[in-house]
Each structure stands twice: as C-alpha cells, then as structure tokens.
Short mmCIF file of C-alpha atoms in Angstrom, two decimals:
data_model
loop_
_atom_site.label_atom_id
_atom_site.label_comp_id
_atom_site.label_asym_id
_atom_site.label_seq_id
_atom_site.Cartn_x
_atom_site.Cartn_y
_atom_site.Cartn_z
CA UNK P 1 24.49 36.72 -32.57
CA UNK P 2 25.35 33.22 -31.28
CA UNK P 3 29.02 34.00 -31.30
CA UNK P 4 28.54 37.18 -28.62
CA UNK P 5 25.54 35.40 -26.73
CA UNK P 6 27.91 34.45 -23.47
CA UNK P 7 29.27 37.77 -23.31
CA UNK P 8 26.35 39.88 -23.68
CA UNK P 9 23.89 37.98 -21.80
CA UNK P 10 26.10 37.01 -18.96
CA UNK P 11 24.75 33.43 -16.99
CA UNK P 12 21.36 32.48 -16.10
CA UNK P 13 19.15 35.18 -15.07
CA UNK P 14 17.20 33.07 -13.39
CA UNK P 15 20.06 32.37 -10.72
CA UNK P 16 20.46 35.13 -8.21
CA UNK P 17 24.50 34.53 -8.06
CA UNK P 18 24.57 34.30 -12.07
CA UNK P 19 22.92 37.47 -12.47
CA UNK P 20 24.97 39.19 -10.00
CA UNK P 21 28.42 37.32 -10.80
CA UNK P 22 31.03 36.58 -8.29
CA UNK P 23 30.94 39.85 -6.46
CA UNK P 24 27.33 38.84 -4.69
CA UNK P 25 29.47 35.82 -3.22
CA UNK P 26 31.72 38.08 -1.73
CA UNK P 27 29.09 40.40 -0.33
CA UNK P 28 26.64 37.48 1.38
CA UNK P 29 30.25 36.72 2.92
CA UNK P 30 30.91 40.04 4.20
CA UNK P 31 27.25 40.44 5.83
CA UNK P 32 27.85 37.00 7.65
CA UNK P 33 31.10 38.10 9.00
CA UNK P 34 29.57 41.32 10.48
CA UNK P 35 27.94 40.14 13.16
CA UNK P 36 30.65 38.34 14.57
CA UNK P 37 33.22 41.07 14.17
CA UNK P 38 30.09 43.40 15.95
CA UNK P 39 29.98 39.96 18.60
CA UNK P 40 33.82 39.76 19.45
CA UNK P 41 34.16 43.89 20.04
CA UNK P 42 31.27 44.03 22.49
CA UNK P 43 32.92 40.53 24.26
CA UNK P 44 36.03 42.89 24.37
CA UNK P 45 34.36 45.88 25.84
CA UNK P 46 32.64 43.79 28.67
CA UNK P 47 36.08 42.29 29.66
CA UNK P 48 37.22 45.86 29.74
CA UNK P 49 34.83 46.81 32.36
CA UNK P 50 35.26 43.25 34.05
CA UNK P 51 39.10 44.68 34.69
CA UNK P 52 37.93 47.72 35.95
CA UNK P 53 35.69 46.19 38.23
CA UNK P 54 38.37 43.98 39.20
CA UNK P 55 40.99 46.66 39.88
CA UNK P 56 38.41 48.60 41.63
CA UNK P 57 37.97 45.37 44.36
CA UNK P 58 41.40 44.88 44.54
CA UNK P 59 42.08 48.92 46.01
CA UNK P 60 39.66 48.32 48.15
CA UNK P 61 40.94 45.06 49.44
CA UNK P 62 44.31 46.34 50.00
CA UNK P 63 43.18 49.36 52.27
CA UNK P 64 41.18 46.31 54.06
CA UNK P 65 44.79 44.88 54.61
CA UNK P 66 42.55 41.59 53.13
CA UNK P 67 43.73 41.30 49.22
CA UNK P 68 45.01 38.12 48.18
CA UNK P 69 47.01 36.08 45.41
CA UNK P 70 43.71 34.94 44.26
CA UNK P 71 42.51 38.80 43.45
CA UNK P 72 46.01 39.10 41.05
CA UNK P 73 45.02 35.85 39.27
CA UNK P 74 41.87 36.67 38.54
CA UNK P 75 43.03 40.26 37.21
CA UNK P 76 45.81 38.64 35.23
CA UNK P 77 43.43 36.26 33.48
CA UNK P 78 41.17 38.81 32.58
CA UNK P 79 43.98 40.81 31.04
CA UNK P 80 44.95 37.87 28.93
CA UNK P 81 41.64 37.34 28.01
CA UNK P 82 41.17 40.82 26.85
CA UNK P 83 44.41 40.30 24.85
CA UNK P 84 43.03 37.38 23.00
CA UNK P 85 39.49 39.18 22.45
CA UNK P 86 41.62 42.44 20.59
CA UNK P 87 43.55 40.25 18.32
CA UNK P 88 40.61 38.37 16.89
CA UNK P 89 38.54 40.94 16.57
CA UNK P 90 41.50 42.99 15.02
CA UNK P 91 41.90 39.74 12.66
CA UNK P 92 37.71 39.84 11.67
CA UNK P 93 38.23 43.51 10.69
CA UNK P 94 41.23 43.29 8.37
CA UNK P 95 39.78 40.42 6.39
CA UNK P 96 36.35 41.86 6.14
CA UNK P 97 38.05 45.56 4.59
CA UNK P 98 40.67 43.18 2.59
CA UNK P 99 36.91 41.73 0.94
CA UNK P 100 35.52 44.77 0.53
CA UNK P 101 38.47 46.41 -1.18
CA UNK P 102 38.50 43.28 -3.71
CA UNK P 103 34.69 43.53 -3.83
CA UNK P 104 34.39 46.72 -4.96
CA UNK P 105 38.18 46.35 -7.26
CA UNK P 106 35.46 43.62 -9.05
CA UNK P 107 32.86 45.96 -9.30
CA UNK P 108 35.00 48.82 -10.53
CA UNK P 109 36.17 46.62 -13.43
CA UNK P 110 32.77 45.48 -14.75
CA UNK P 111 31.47 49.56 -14.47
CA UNK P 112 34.62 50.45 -16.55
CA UNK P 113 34.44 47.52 -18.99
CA UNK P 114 30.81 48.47 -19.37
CA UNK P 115 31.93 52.13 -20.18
CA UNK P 116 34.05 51.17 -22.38
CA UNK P 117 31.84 48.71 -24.22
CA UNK P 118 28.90 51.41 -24.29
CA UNK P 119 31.46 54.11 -26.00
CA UNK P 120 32.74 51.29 -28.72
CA UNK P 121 28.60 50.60 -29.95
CA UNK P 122 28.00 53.95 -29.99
CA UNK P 123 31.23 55.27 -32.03
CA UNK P 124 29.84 52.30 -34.39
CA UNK P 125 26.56 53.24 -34.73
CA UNK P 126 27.34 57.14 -35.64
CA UNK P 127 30.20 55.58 -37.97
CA UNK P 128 27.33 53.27 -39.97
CA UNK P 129 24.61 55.90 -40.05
CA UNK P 130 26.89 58.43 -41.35
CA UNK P 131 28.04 55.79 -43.96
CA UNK P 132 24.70 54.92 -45.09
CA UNK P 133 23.31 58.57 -45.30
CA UNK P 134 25.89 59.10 -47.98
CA UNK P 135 25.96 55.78 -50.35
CA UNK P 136 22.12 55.38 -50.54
CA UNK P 137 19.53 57.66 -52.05
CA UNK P 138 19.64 61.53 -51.48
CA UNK P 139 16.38 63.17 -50.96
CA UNK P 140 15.38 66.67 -52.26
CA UNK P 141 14.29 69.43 -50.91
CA UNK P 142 13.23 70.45 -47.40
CA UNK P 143 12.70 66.95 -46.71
CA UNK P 144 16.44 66.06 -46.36
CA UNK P 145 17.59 65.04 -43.04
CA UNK P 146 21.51 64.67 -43.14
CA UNK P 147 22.00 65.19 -39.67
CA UNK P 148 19.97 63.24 -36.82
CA UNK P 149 16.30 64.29 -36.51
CA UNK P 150 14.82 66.37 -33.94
CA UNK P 151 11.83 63.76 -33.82
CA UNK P 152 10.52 63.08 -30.20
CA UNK P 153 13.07 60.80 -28.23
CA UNK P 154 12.52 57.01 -27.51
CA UNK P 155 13.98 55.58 -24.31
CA UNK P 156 17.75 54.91 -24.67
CA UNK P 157 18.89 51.29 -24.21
CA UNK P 158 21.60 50.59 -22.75
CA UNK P 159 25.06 50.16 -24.82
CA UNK P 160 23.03 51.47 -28.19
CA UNK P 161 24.17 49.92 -31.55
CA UNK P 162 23.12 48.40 -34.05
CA UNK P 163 25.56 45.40 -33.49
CA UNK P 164 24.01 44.82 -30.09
CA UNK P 165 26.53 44.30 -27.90
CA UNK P 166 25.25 44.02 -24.12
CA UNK P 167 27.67 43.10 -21.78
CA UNK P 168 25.21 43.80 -19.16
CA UNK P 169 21.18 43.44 -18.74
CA UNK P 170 19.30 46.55 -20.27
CA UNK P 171 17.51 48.37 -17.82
CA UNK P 172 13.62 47.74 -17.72
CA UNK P 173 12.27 50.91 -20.22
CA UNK P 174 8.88 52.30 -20.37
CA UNK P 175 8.63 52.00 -24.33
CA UNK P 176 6.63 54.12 -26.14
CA UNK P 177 6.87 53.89 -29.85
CA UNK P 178 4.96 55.18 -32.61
CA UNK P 179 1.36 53.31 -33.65
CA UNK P 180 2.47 51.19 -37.29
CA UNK P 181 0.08 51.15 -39.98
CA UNK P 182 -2.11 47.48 -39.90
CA UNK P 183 -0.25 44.53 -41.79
CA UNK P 184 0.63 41.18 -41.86
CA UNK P 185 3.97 40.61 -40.39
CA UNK P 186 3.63 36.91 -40.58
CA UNK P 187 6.41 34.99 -42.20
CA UNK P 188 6.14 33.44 -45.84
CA UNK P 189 8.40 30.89 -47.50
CA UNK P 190 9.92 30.53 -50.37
CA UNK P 191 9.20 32.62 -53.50
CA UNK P 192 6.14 33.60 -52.25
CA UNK P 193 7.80 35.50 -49.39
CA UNK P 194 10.30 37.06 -52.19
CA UNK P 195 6.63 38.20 -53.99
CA UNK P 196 5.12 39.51 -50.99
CA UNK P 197 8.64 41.75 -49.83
CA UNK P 198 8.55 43.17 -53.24
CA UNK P 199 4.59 44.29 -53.10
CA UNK P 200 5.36 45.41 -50.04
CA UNK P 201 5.00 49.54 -49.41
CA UNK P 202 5.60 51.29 -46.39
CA UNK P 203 3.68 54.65 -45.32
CA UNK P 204 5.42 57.12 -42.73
CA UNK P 205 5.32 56.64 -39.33
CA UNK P 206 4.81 53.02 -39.98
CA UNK P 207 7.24 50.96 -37.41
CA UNK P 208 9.11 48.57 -38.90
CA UNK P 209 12.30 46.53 -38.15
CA UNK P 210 14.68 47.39 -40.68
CA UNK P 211 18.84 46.27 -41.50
CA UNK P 212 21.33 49.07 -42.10
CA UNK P 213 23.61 48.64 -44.88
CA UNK P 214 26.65 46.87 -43.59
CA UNK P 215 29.50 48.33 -43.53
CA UNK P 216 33.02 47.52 -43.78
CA UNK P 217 32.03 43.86 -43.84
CA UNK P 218 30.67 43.61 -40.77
CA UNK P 219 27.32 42.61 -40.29
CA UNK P 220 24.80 44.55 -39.08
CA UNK P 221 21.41 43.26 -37.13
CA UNK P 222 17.59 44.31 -37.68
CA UNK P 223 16.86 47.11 -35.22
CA UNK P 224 13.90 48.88 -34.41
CA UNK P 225 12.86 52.32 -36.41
CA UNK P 226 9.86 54.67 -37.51
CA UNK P 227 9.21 55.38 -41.52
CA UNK P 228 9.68 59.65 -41.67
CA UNK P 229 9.41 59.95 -45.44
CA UNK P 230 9.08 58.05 -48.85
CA UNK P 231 10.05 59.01 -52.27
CA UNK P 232 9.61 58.05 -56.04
CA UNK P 233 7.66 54.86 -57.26
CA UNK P 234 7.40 51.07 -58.08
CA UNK P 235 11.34 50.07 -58.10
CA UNK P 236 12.71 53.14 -57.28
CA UNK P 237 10.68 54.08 -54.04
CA UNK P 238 12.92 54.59 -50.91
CA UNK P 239 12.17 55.28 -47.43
CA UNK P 240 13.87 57.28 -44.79
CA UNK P 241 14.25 55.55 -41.56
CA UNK P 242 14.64 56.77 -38.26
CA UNK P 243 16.27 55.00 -35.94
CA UNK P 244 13.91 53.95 -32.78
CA UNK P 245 17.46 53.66 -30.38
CA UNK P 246 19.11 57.25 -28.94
CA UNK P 247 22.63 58.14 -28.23
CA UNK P 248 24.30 59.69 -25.15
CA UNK P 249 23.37 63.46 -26.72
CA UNK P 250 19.86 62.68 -26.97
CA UNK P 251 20.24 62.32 -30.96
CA UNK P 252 18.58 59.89 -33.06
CA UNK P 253 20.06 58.49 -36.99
CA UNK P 254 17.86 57.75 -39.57
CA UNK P 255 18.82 55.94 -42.64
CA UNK P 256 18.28 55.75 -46.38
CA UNK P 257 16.58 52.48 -47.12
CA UNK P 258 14.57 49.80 -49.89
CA UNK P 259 10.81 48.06 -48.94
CA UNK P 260 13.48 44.76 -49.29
CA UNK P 261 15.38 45.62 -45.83
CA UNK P 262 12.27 46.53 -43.27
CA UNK P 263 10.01 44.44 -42.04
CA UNK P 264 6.55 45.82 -41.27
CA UNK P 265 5.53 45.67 -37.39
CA UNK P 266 1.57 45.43 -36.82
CA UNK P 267 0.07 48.76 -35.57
CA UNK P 268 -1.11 47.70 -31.62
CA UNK P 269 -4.30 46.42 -30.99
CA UNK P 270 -3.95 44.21 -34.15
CA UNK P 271 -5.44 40.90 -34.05
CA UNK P 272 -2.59 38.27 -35.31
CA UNK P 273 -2.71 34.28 -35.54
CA UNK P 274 -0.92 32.44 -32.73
CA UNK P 275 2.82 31.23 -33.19
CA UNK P 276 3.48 26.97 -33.90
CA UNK P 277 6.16 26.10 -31.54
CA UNK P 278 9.55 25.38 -33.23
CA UNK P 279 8.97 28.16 -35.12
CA UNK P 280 12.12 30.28 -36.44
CA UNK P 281 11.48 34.12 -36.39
CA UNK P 282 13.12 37.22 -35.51
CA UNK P 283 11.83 39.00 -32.41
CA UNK P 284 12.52 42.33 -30.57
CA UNK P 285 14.90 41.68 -27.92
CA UNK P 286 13.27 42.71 -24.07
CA UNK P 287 13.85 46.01 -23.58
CA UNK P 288 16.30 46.74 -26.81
CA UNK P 289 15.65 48.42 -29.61
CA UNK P 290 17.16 45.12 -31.51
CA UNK P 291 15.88 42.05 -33.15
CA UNK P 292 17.11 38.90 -33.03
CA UNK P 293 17.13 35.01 -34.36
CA UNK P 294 14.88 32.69 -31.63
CA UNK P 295 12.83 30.01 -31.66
CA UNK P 296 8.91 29.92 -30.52
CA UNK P 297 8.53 27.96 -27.51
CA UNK P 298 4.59 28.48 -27.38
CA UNK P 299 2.20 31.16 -26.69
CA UNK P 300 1.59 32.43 -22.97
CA UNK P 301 -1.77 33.41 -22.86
CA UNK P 302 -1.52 36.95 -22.58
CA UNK P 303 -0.46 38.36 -25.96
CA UNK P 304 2.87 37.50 -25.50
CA UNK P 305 4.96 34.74 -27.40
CA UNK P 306 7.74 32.90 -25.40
CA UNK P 307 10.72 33.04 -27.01
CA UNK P 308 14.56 30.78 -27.01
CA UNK P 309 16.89 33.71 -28.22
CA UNK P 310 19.60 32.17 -30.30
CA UNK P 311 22.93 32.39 -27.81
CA UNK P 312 21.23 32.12 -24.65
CA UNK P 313 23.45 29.62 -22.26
CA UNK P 314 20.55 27.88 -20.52
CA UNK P 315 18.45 25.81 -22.51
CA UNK P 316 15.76 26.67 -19.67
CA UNK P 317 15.80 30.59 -20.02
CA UNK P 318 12.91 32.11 -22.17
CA UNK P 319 11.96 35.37 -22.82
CA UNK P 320 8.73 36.90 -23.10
CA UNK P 321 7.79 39.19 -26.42
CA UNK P 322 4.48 41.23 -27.18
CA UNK P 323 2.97 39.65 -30.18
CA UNK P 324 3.23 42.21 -32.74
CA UNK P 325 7.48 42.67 -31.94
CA UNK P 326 7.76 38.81 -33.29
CA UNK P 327 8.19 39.18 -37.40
CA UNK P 328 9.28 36.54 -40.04
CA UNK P 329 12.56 35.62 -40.13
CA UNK P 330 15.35 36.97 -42.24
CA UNK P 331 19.15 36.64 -41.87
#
C-alpha cells in the first residue's frame, strides 16, 4: 500500500489547493481577472458615449459659426483613449479564455485518467473473483453461486478493486452493511493469535474482512464482505464470501474462502476495549470497502479510533474509523 499511497491519495486534504490540485490555482486566477475585464469594457462604453456627446457639441457649435481647435482636440483624445481602452480589454479577454481552455484541458485529463483507472480495478477484480471461484472449494447443490449474487446492493466506491487503487477521493457513502455476529476482533500475538484464527468459526451473514486468493502474484488487500454460506467441518469447513464492494452493472463477487483469511468484524452496538496508541492494525479505509495497514494515534471520544494510514504524505493527516472497522493486523 505504501508504494501507491502518493498516487491514490493525492496531497494533503487538509489544504484546499492540495485537494483540488493545480487547476483551483488557475480558477481563483480567472475569478480575479473578471472584474477587471467587466471594469475596462464599461470604461470603454462610457468613452463611447463621451464621443458622442462630444460630436453632438461640436454640430452644434459649427451651425453657431463658434467651434474651435479646442472642440477637435478634445474629440481626438477621446478617440485615442477609446483606442487604448479596446485593446486592453481585448488583451484581458484572450488571456482569461487562453486559462480557461488550459483549465478545463487539466481537468479533462484527470476525468479521463480517472476513467481509465476505474475500468483497470474493475477488469481486475472480475479477473480475481472469477479465478478464485474456480481453484477453491465447489459447493453442492442449490447453494452454488458461480455467478455474482443477487444479494441486496452496498454503495459502490469509487474505482472498486480489491487492489485499491484511488487516484481520486471516494465520494462520502451512506454505508449500510449487514449486522456481524458478536466477537472479539481484537488482535493477539504470537502463537496464541495462530490458536485463536484456527478456533475461529464464522456463521452467515457475519461481516468480516477477508483476503482473496492472490492471483498471478500479485497481492491482493483485505476488503470488506458478508458470510452467505458455510460447508463441511473442523479442517475442512469453508465459507462463501460475498463481496461488500459493487461493480458498474450493479453486480456483486463472492468468493470461496478458509476461517484463516477473514477476520471477524464486531456486530454494531458491541462494546470493545479502547486502542493503545502506536498500535499496528488494519482498519477500513473512509468510505472504501478496503482495509488497510495504519497506526493508532489515540481514541477520539466518540467511538471512533484516529488512525495514520500507512502511505499517507503528511505526517499530520489522520483519519477517523468507527471502532468495530479497526481489526488485528495481518499482512
């Protein structure tokens, strides 16, 4: 995750222009120009009048037999002036539509880069599901779900895959995911935590965070997901997973799976121990349906444990995580 952190993330979202990038530069520039473009064309349009006016005086002078070299100065300088006024506010205009042509050439970039980024996780994700479906355990029966499941859709995040690449924020979801069965979710060490993983049993519609396979050598991250069915006993029980994420057709995988590669998420409403800061765990990134590697910065009060995601530029930014999304840590 560290390697992709300063592409996915971007710079600090607590910094207006880092959020935004260069192109909100370019637009504060554009608004301060606009008033005085809107300044110079309205100078221009008085002077225009100011000629009129003048020409009018000077055919009236002339009938009076009383018009002087002092009337064709004044309309002279008035013409020059007007010249002037036309070719800087001729000058304001081009370089404010030469900025917004490169503004929105900058913006057209990052919307097709995004597209394109989007399409690669997804092609990924349908390319590991489909993989895993067919190397681990088959189930019998009506139970078998080869293609996705027709279970209720979850929110979609934004560029879905289970490799988590986000070259732009997620949008702010309104989660709702299946109630887990109660259980401890707090980290263990050393062979004790191999004892407990192994006890471990998993009942459906339990949410868990579980690891796909990987595939091809590439390394896949924990993501989010909702036990749908177990089968067999002791060693040889397996679990089908579906995942929590959803594609661009509405469609959700699920996956064949062992008690060793999910992690058991605490039902809400469960009452669970307090973080120690410095803490290394794996935690539910905001508004993805992916976990990742961070480090407990303290608790804030509220049910919520502040998190330092692993990758993030700023050694200032933290992230905020319910409780029950922050789980032991496994690589």
């Amino acid at each position: 995750m560290s390697s992709r952190g300063s592409q996915r993330r971007g710079p600090n979202r607590n910094s207006e222009i880092g959020e935004h990038g260069e192109e909100l530069g370019m637009w504060k520039d554009v608004k301060e120009k606009v008033p005085g473009v809107a300044e110079t064309f309205n100078e221009s349009s008085q002077n225009v009048i100011d000629i009129r006016n003048q020409e009018k005086l000077m055919a009236e002078k002339k009938d009076n037999g009383t018009l002087t070299a002092e009337d064709h100065n004044e309309l002279d300088r008035l013409c020059r002036k007007g010249v002037k006024l036309n070719e800087l506010a001729s000058q304001n205009i081009m370089e404010t539509i030469e900025k917004l042509k490169v503004l929105r050439a900058v913006q057209k970039a990052k919307e097709d880069q995004q597209e394109a980024n989007t399409s690669r996780a997804a092609a990924q994700r349908a390319k590991e599901s489909a993989a895993a479906a067919s190397s681990l355990y088959d189930f019998d029966g009506a139970g078998d779900s080869p293609v996705p499941s027709p279970n209720p859709a979850l929110p979609r995040r934004m560029g879905g895959g289970s490799k988590g690449d986000r070259d732009s924020v997620p949008p702010r979801l309104d989660r709702s995911t299946p109630a887990a069965k109660a259980g401890s979710a707090e980290p263990q060490s050393g062979s004790a935590s191999s004892t407990s993983r192994s006890k471990q049993t998993f009942a459906k519609d339990d949410e868990v965070a579980f690891k796909p396979k990987p595939q091809n050598n590439e390394q896949t991250d924990w993501i989010l997901g909702i036990v749908q069915d177990v089968r067999g006993d002791g060693k040889s029980r397996r679990y089908r997973v579906l995942d929590a994420d959803v594609d661009e057709n509405g469609h959700q995988k699920d996956f064949r799976t062992s008690a060793s590669s999910m992690i058991l998420i605490p039902k809400e409403g469960t009452i669970l121990p307090p973080l120690e800061t410095g803490k290394t765990v794996l935690a539910l990134y905001p508004n993805t349906t992916t976990f990742y590697k961070a480090e407990v910065m303290g608790m804030d009060g509220d049910g919520k444990v502040n998190l330092k995601f692993e990758g993030e530029e700023s050694s200032n930014t933290m992230q905020a995580v319910t409780r029950r999304h922050v789980v032991e840590y496994r690589g």
